[in-house]
CSV table of C-alpha atoms in Angstrom, one decimal:
chain,number,residue,atom,x,y,z
S,1,UNK,CA,-38.7,-27.7,-47.9
S,2,UNK,CA,-35.6,-25.7,-47.8
S,3,UNK,CA,-34.0,-23.0,-46.2
S,4,UNK,CA,-30.7,-21.1,-46.5
S,5,UNK,CA,-28.0,-21.1,-43.4
S,6,UNK,CA,-24.6,-20.4,-43.2
S,7,UNK,CA,-22.7,-23.9,-43.1
S,8,UNK,CA,-19.1,-24.3,-41.6
S,9,UNK,CA,-17.5,-26.3,-44.8
S,10,UNK,CA,-14.3,-27.3,-42.5
S,11,UNK,CA,-12.4,-25.8,-39.3
S,12,UNK,CA,-10.6,-22.3,-40.4
S,13,UNK,CA,-11.4,-18.8,-41.0
S,14,UNK,CA,-14.2,-16.9,-42.0
S,15,UNK,CA,-13.4,-18.0,-45.6
S,16,UNK,CA,-14.7,-21.6,-44.5
S,17,UNK,CA,-18.5,-20.1,-44.1
S,18,UNK,CA,-20.7,-20.4,-47.1
S,19,UNK,CA,-24.6,-19.6,-47.2
S,20,UNK,CA,-26.2,-22.8,-48.7
S,21,UNK,CA,-29.3,-24.6,-49.0
S,22,UNK,CA,-30.2,-26.9,-46.4
S,23,UNK,CA,-33.2,-28.9,-45.1
S,24,UNK,CA,-35.6,-27.0,-43.6
S,25,UNK,CA,-36.2,-26.4,-39.7
S,26,UNK,CA,-37.5,-29.4,-37.8
S,27,UNK,CA,-41.0,-30.0,-36.4
S,28,UNK,CA,-41.8,-27.8,-33.7
S,29,UNK,CA,-42.1,-29.4,-30.6
S,30,UNK,CA,-43.4,-28.7,-26.8
S,31,UNK,CA,-43.2,-24.7,-26.0
S,32,UNK,CA,-41.3,-24.1,-29.1
S,33,UNK,CA,-41.7,-21.1,-31.8
S,34,UNK,CA,-40.5,-20.8,-35.0
S,35,UNK,CA,-38.3,-17.3,-36.1
S,36,UNK,CA,-37.7,-15.9,-39.3
S,37,UNK,CA,-34.2,-14.6,-38.5
S,38,UNK,CA,-33.6,-10.9,-39.3
S,39,UNK,CA,-30.2,-10.7,-37.8
S,40,UNK,CA,-27.7,-12.7,-35.8
S,41,UNK,CA,-25.0,-11.9,-33.0
S,42,UNK,CA,-21.5,-12.9,-33.7
S,43,UNK,CA,-20.0,-14.2,-30.2
S,44,UNK,CA,-16.7,-15.8,-29.2
S,45,UNK,CA,-18.3,-19.4,-29.1
S,46,UNK,CA,-19.2,-19.1,-32.9
S,47,UNK,CA,-15.8,-18.0,-34.2
S,48,UNK,CA,-14.3,-20.9,-31.9
S,49,UNK,CA,-16.9,-23.5,-33.5
S,50,UNK,CA,-15.7,-22.2,-36.8
S,51,UNK,CA,-12.1,-23.3,-36.0
S,52,UNK,CA,-13.5,-26.7,-34.8
S,53,UNK,CA,-13.0,-26.1,-31.2
S,54,UNK,CA,-16.2,-25.7,-29.9
S,55,UNK,CA,-18.6,-28.4,-30.9
S,56,UNK,CA,-22.0,-27.5,-30.6
S,57,UNK,CA,-24.1,-29.2,-27.6
S,58,UNK,CA,-25.4,-32.6,-28.3
S,59,UNK,CA,-29.1,-32.0,-30.2
S,60,UNK,CA,-28.3,-28.5,-31.3
S,61,UNK,CA,-28.3,-26.9,-34.7
S,62,UNK,CA,-24.9,-27.7,-36.5
S,63,UNK,CA,-25.1,-24.3,-37.7
S,64,UNK,CA,-23.5,-21.3,-35.5
S,65,UNK,CA,-25.7,-18.4,-34.2
S,66,UNK,CA,-26.3,-18.3,-30.4
S,67,UNK,CA,-28.4,-15.3,-30.8
S,68,UNK,CA,-31.1,-13.8,-33.1
S,69,UNK,CA,-33.6,-11.5,-33.7
S,70,UNK,CA,-36.7,-11.9,-35.6
S,71,UNK,CA,-40.5,-12.2,-36.4
S,72,UNK,CA,-42.6,-15.2,-34.9
S,73,UNK,CA,-43.9,-17.2,-37.8
S,74,UNK,CA,-45.3,-20.2,-35.9
S,75,UNK,CA,-46.2,-21.4,-32.5
S,76,UNK,CA,-45.7,-24.9,-31.2
S,77,UNK,CA,-47.9,-26.6,-28.5
S,78,UNK,CA,-48.4,-24.9,-25.4
S,79,UNK,CA,-46.6,-21.7,-25.9
S,80,UNK,CA,-47.2,-19.0,-23.5
S,81,UNK,CA,-50.1,-16.5,-24.6
S,82,UNK,CA,-48.0,-13.4,-24.3
S,83,UNK,CA,-46.2,-14.6,-27.6
S,84,UNK,CA,-48.4,-14.3,-30.8
S,85,UNK,CA,-47.5,-15.0,-34.6
S,86,UNK,CA,-45.9,-11.4,-36.0
S,87,UNK,CA,-44.2,-10.6,-32.5
S,88,UNK,CA,-40.9,-9.0,-33.2
S,89,UNK,CA,-38.3,-10.8,-30.5
S,90,UNK,CA,-34.8,-11.6,-30.0
S,91,UNK,CA,-33.9,-14.9,-28.8
S,92,UNK,CA,-31.2,-17.0,-27.0
S,93,UNK,CA,-30.2,-20.0,-28.9
S,94,UNK,CA,-28.3,-23.3,-28.8
S,95,UNK,CA,-27.1,-22.7,-32.3
S,96,UNK,CA,-28.7,-22.3,-35.6
S,97,UNK,CA,-29.1,-18.5,-35.9
S,98,UNK,CA,-27.2,-18.2,-39.0
S,99,UNK,CA,-30.1,-19.0,-41.1
S,100,UNK,CA,-33.0,-17.9,-42.6
S,101,UNK,CA,-35.2,-19.6,-39.8
S,102,UNK,CA,-34.5,-20.8,-36.8
S,103,UNK,CA,-36.5,-23.0,-33.8
S,104,UNK,CA,-36.2,-21.6,-30.1
S,105,UNK,CA,-37.7,-22.5,-26.9
S,106,UNK,CA,-40.3,-19.7,-25.9
S,107,UNK,CA,-38.7,-19.4,-22.7
S,108,UNK,CA,-35.6,-18.2,-24.4
S,109,UNK,CA,-37.6,-15.1,-26.2
S,110,UNK,CA,-37.2,-11.6,-25.3
S,111,UNK,CA,-39.2,-8.8,-26.4
S,112,UNK,CA,-37.2,-6.1,-28.1
S,113,UNK,CA,-37.0,-2.7,-26.2
S,114,UNK,CA,-39.0,0.2,-27.7
S,115,UNK,CA,-36.4,2.2,-30.2
S,116,UNK,CA,-34.1,-0.8,-30.4
S,117,UNK,CA,-33.8,-1.9,-34.3
S,118,UNK,CA,-34.1,-5.5,-35.1
S,119,UNK,CA,-30.5,-5.3,-36.1
S,120,UNK,CA,-29.4,-4.1,-32.9
S,121,UNK,CA,-31.5,-6.3,-30.7
S,122,UNK,CA,-29.7,-9.3,-32.2
S,123,UNK,CA,-26.7,-8.5,-29.9
S,124,UNK,CA,-28.7,-8.4,-26.8
S,125,UNK,CA,-29.8,-11.9,-25.7
S,126,UNK,CA,-26.3,-13.3,-24.8
S,127,UNK,CA,-25.2,-10.5,-22.8
S,128,UNK,CA,-28.7,-9.5,-21.1
S,129,UNK,CA,-29.3,-12.9,-20.1
S,130,UNK,CA,-25.7,-13.5,-18.6
S,131,UNK,CA,-25.5,-9.8,-16.9
S,132,UNK,CA,-29.3,-10.0,-15.1
S,133,UNK,CA,-29.1,-13.4,-14.2
S,134,UNK,CA,-25.7,-13.5,-12.7
S,135,UNK,CA,-25.4,-10.1,-11.3
S,136,UNK,CA,-28.9,-9.3,-10.4
S,137,UNK,CA,-31.1,-12.3,-10.0
S,138,UNK,CA,-28.1,-14.4,-8.4
S,139,UNK,CA,-26.0,-11.9,-6.5
S,140,UNK,CA,-28.8,-9.4,-5.7
S,141,UNK,CA,-26.5,-6.3,-6.8
S,142,UNK,CA,-28.5,-3.4,-5.4
S,143,UNK,CA,-28.3,0.7,-6.2
S,144,UNK,CA,-25.6,2.4,-3.8
S,145,UNK,CA,-23.4,-0.9,-4.1
S,146,UNK,CA,-20.0,-1.2,-5.8
S,147,UNK,CA,-19.2,-3.5,-8.7
S,148,UNK,CA,-16.0,-5.0,-10.2
S,149,UNK,CA,-15.9,-6.0,-13.8
S,150,UNK,CA,-13.1,-7.8,-15.2
S,151,UNK,CA,-12.8,-7.4,-19.3
S,152,UNK,CA,-14.9,-4.6,-18.8
S,153,UNK,CA,-14.4,-3.9,-23.0
S,154,UNK,CA,-16.2,-7.3,-23.7
S,155,UNK,CA,-19.9,-7.6,-24.7
S,156,UNK,CA,-20.7,-8.7,-21.4
S,157,UNK,CA,-18.6,-6.0,-19.7
S,158,UNK,CA,-19.9,-2.9,-21.7
S,159,UNK,CA,-23.6,-4.2,-21.1
S,160,UNK,CA,-22.9,-4.7,-17.4
S,161,UNK,CA,-21.1,-1.0,-17.0
S,162,UNK,CA,-24.1,0.5,-18.5
S,163,UNK,CA,-26.9,-1.2,-16.5
S,164,UNK,CA,-25.3,-1.2,-13.4
S,165,UNK,CA,-24.6,2.8,-13.8
S,166,UNK,CA,-28.4,3.1,-14.7
S,167,UNK,CA,-29.1,1.6,-11.5
S,168,UNK,CA,-26.8,3.9,-9.4
S,169,UNK,CA,-24.3,1.5,-8.6
S,170,UNK,CA,-20.2,2.4,-8.4
S,171,UNK,CA,-18.5,0.8,-11.1
S,172,UNK,CA,-14.8,-0.5,-11.4
S,173,UNK,CA,-13.4,-2.1,-14.5
S,174,UNK,CA,-10.0,-4.1,-15.3
S,175,UNK,CA,-8.7,-4.5,-18.9
S,176,UNK,CA,-5.7,-4.6,-20.7
S,177,UNK,CA,-4.8,-1.6,-22.6
S,178,UNK,CA,-5.6,2.1,-22.3
S,179,UNK,CA,-8.0,2.0,-25.2
S,180,UNK,CA,-10.3,-0.5,-23.8
S,181,UNK,CA,-10.3,1.3,-20.5
S,182,UNK,CA,-11.3,4.7,-22.5
S,183,UNK,CA,-13.9,2.5,-24.1
S,184,UNK,CA,-15.1,1.5,-20.5
S,185,UNK,CA,-14.6,5.2,-19.1
S,186,UNK,CA,-17.0,6.5,-22.0
S,187,UNK,CA,-19.6,4.2,-20.9
S,188,UNK,CA,-19.8,5.4,-17.3
S,189,UNK,CA,-17.4,3.1,-15.4
S,190,UNK,CA,-16.1,5.0,-12.2
S,191,UNK,CA,-12.8,3.5,-11.7
S,192,UNK,CA,-10.7,2.0,-14.9
S,193,UNK,CA,-7.7,-0.1,-13.8
S,194,UNK,CA,-5.2,-1.6,-16.4
S,195,UNK,CA,-4.4,-4.8,-15.0
S,196,UNK,CA,-0.9,-5.3,-17.0
S,197,UNK,CA,0.7,-2.3,-15.3
S,198,UNK,CA,-1.7,-1.4,-12.0
S,199,UNK,CA,-2.3,-4.2,-9.0
S,200,UNK,CA,-6.2,-3.7,-9.1
S,201,UNK,CA,-6.6,-5.2,-5.6
S,202,UNK,CA,-4.1,-2.5,-4.3
S,203,UNK,CA,-6.0,0.3,-6.3
S,204,UNK,CA,-9.7,-0.9,-5.2
S,205,UNK,CA,-8.5,-0.9,-1.4
S,206,UNK,CA,-7.3,2.6,-2.0
S,207,UNK,CA,-10.6,3.8,-3.7
S,208,UNK,CA,-12.5,2.3,-1.2
S,209,UNK,CA,-10.8,3.2,1.9
S,210,UNK,CA,-10.0,-0.3,2.5
S,211,UNK,CA,-13.5,-1.6,2.4
S,212,UNK,CA,-13.6,-3.5,-1.0
S,213,UNK,CA,-16.6,-4.1,-3.4
S,214,UNK,CA,-19.8,-5.6,-3.0
S,215,UNK,CA,-19.9,-7.8,-5.9
S,216,UNK,CA,-17.3,-8.9,-9.1
S,217,UNK,CA,-17.9,-10.2,-12.3
S,218,UNK,CA,-15.4,-12.1,-14.3
S,219,UNK,CA,-15.5,-12.4,-18.1
S,220,UNK,CA,-14.2,-15.8,-19.0
S,221,UNK,CA,-12.9,-15.7,-22.7
S,222,UNK,CA,-12.5,-19.1,-24.9
S,223,UNK,CA,-8.9,-19.0,-25.9
S,224,UNK,CA,-7.5,-19.8,-29.1
């Protein structure tokens, strides 16, 4: 059987991406599910992979796409009973989201929140998993505490601002332009600092009467 996928024909710009017929998905392994892809997110790693500077991990799909949304088509052996054929989900992937179908570990599926479309849900897994696992599961940031986000206008940054404010946390952000800071402010950030024109350490000391912040999240960006 065949399916369609977006293939990186050579290293370069967006023009090197082509939709082609390719071999169908591999057989489902232990704890894996098959998804019919509705939409896929575009992440920095996808663009760097397209430029030939970020090879996929060993054993991963050669096609880009690190997150997607869709419908469960089939279940492999020993998939938890919470998942069923026909469920609408989004998924974190090692690659392969830019295709008609993709195989994903059941442990990397997320239910789609009520009121969120399949298209919008495709952009949730990378940011949601990163922010929730690092900031709340690992660092245990709690209501009433404070939080510094470097790179506040990034995908991870904008998600972190919103969930932190929802939980009653004071949010400080840094970004490199007034336009980016305005976007952070619109999402609820309390203190927005342009790191190109201001010493964010001194500003935070002023804003907190020298107490500093509880936690911080640094957004690492893959460089050209």
